[in-house]
């Protein structure tokens, strides 16, 4: 299996621009998570989906952030407009929802907002 | 106060030493406890998980959970340079799959 695939791996943009991060989860996994990692705050859960339906978006920092999962094999995280404080590594993870609830992470999208 | 507290280190040990890592937590509803390893510029990967209290051993790794003290530990025996990474504890309630992570401890094993 190819694992969780994220794109782009690196994104540098200017403040005010729209940013779209993409994720392809592992086939057959029912859960998809978006996390953000920074030195100051560590790994923070932004939102997660079960069977393409958003279950908990309480971690989404503000209305500038939105996430969608139009089908079982694709999800996007969008930031509009972007700000320098959004600079972070954004991870997508998927899970089969088994006993342990193991998360399989992608390699992350490193976002820099100038 | 964060739900999960973890000393970020860094921790530097000689090859062959025992590495001891730990986390404390405040939410008594946590039932599943995990340790993830994250290499530089990579995503975290699951090392071990434990349900409720007790010990679990897997090769050179031992995970311990003490729910009465709200304290979990990970021990790495005979540490190798390839163990150099950031180790993150994570935990969740039984009702959902949301994982709360510690800050991560950066470990360097010197050859």
PDB file of C-alpha atoms in Angstrom, chain A residues 9-10 31 33 35 37 40-43 45 48 56 58 91 95 97-108 110, chain B residues 2 32 34 36 38 40-47 49-51 86 88 92-93 95-103:
ATOM      1  CA  UNK A   9       5.111  18.644   0.371  1.00  0.00           C
ATOM      2  CA  UNK A  10       6.236  22.246   0.592  1.00  0.00           C
ATOM      3  CA  UNK A  31     -11.409   7.852   9.425  1.00  0.00           C
ATOM      4  CA  UNK A  33      -7.725  13.418  10.397  1.00  0.00           C
ATOM      5  CA  UNK A  35      -3.379  17.773  12.315  1.00  0.00           C
ATOM      6  CA  UNK A  37       2.336  20.668  14.071  1.00  0.00           C
ATOM      7  CA  UNK A  40       5.180  25.993  20.122  1.00  0.00           C
ATOM      8  CA  UNK A  41       1.960  23.977  20.159  1.00  0.00           C
ATOM      9  CA  UNK A  42       2.985  20.485  19.063  1.00  0.00           C
ATOM     10  CA  UNK A  43       0.466  18.326  17.204  1.00  0.00           C
ATOM     11  CA  UNK A  45      -6.106  18.084  15.830  1.00  0.00           C
ATOM     12  CA  UNK A  48     -11.656  14.584  11.595  1.00  0.00           C
ATOM     13  CA  UNK A  56     -15.427  17.131  15.075  1.00  0.00           C
ATOM     14  CA  UNK A  58     -13.608  22.073  17.147  1.00  0.00           C
ATOM     15  CA  UNK A  91      -0.411  16.296   8.567  1.00  0.00           C
ATOM     16  CA  UNK A  95      -7.331   5.120  10.459  1.00  0.00           C
ATOM     17  CA  UNK A  97     -11.031   2.530  13.197  1.00  0.00           C
ATOM     18  CA  UNK A  98      -9.952  -0.740  14.766  1.00  0.00           C
ATOM     19  CA  UNK A  99      -9.467  -1.473  18.461  1.00  0.00           C
ATOM     20  CA  UNK A 100      -6.403   0.693  18.974  1.00  0.00           C
ATOM     21  CA  UNK A 101      -7.488   3.397  16.588  1.00  0.00           C
ATOM     22  CA  UNK A 102      -4.023   3.549  15.087  1.00  0.00           C
ATOM     23  CA  UNK A 103      -3.403   6.606  12.925  1.00  0.00           C
ATOM     24  CA  UNK A 104      -1.314   6.322   9.784  1.00  0.00           C
ATOM     25  CA  UNK A 105       0.258   9.669   8.988  1.00  0.00           C
ATOM     26  CA  UNK A 106       1.348  11.137   5.704  1.00  0.00           C
ATOM     27  CA  UNK A 107       4.675  12.887   5.378  1.00  0.00           C
ATOM     28  CA  UNK A 108       3.118  16.292   5.897  1.00  0.00           C
ATOM     29  CA  UNK A 110       5.189  22.209   5.199  1.00  0.00           C
TER      30      UNK A 110
ATOM     31  CA  UNK B   2      -2.567  20.923  28.595  1.00  0.00           C
ATOM     32  CA  UNK B  32      -5.996   3.993  25.032  1.00  0.00           C
ATOM     33  CA  UNK B  34       0.135   5.082  22.477  1.00  0.00           C
ATOM     34  CA  UNK B  36       4.573   7.373  18.263  1.00  0.00           C
ATOM     35  CA  UNK B  38       8.750  10.717  14.463  1.00  0.00           C
ATOM     36  CA  UNK B  40      13.000  14.413  11.219  1.00  0.00           C
ATOM     37  CA  UNK B  41      10.787  15.715   8.424  1.00  0.00           C
ATOM     38  CA  UNK B  42       8.573  12.632   8.508  1.00  0.00           C
ATOM     39  CA  UNK B  43       5.127  11.857   9.841  1.00  0.00           C
ATOM     40  CA  UNK B  44       4.698  10.100  13.202  1.00  0.00           C
ATOM     41  CA  UNK B  45       4.459   6.305  13.152  1.00  0.00           C
ATOM     42  CA  UNK B  46       2.946   4.109  15.837  1.00  0.00           C
ATOM     43  CA  UNK B  47       5.406   2.246  18.053  1.00  0.00           C
ATOM     44  CA  UNK B  49      -0.249   0.975  22.187  1.00  0.00           C
ATOM     45  CA  UNK B  50      -1.713  -0.123  25.516  1.00  0.00           C
ATOM     46  CA  UNK B  51      -5.291  -0.393  26.614  1.00  0.00           C
ATOM     47  CA  UNK B  86      11.181  12.457  18.594  1.00  0.00           C
ATOM     48  CA  UNK B  88       5.315  11.428  21.196  1.00  0.00           C
ATOM     49  CA  UNK B  92      -7.739   8.861  23.585  1.00  0.00           C
ATOM     50  CA  UNK B  93     -11.061   8.088  25.160  1.00  0.00           C
ATOM     51  CA  UNK B  95     -15.855   6.924  22.721  1.00  0.00           C
ATOM     52  CA  UNK B  96     -13.971   8.425  19.813  1.00  0.00           C
ATOM     53  CA  UNK B  97     -10.764   8.248  17.817  1.00  0.00           C
ATOM     54  CA  UNK B  98      -9.447  11.716  18.611  1.00  0.00           C
ATOM     55  CA  UNK B  99      -5.864  11.434  19.767  1.00  0.00           C
ATOM     56  CA  UNK B 100      -4.373  14.003  22.150  1.00  0.00           C
ATOM     57  CA  UNK B 101      -0.611  14.212  21.780  1.00  0.00           C
ATOM     58  CA  UNK B 102       2.167  15.215  24.114  1.00  0.00           C
ATOM     59  CA  UNK B 103       4.721  17.766  22.945  1.00  0.00           C
TER      60      UNK B 103
END
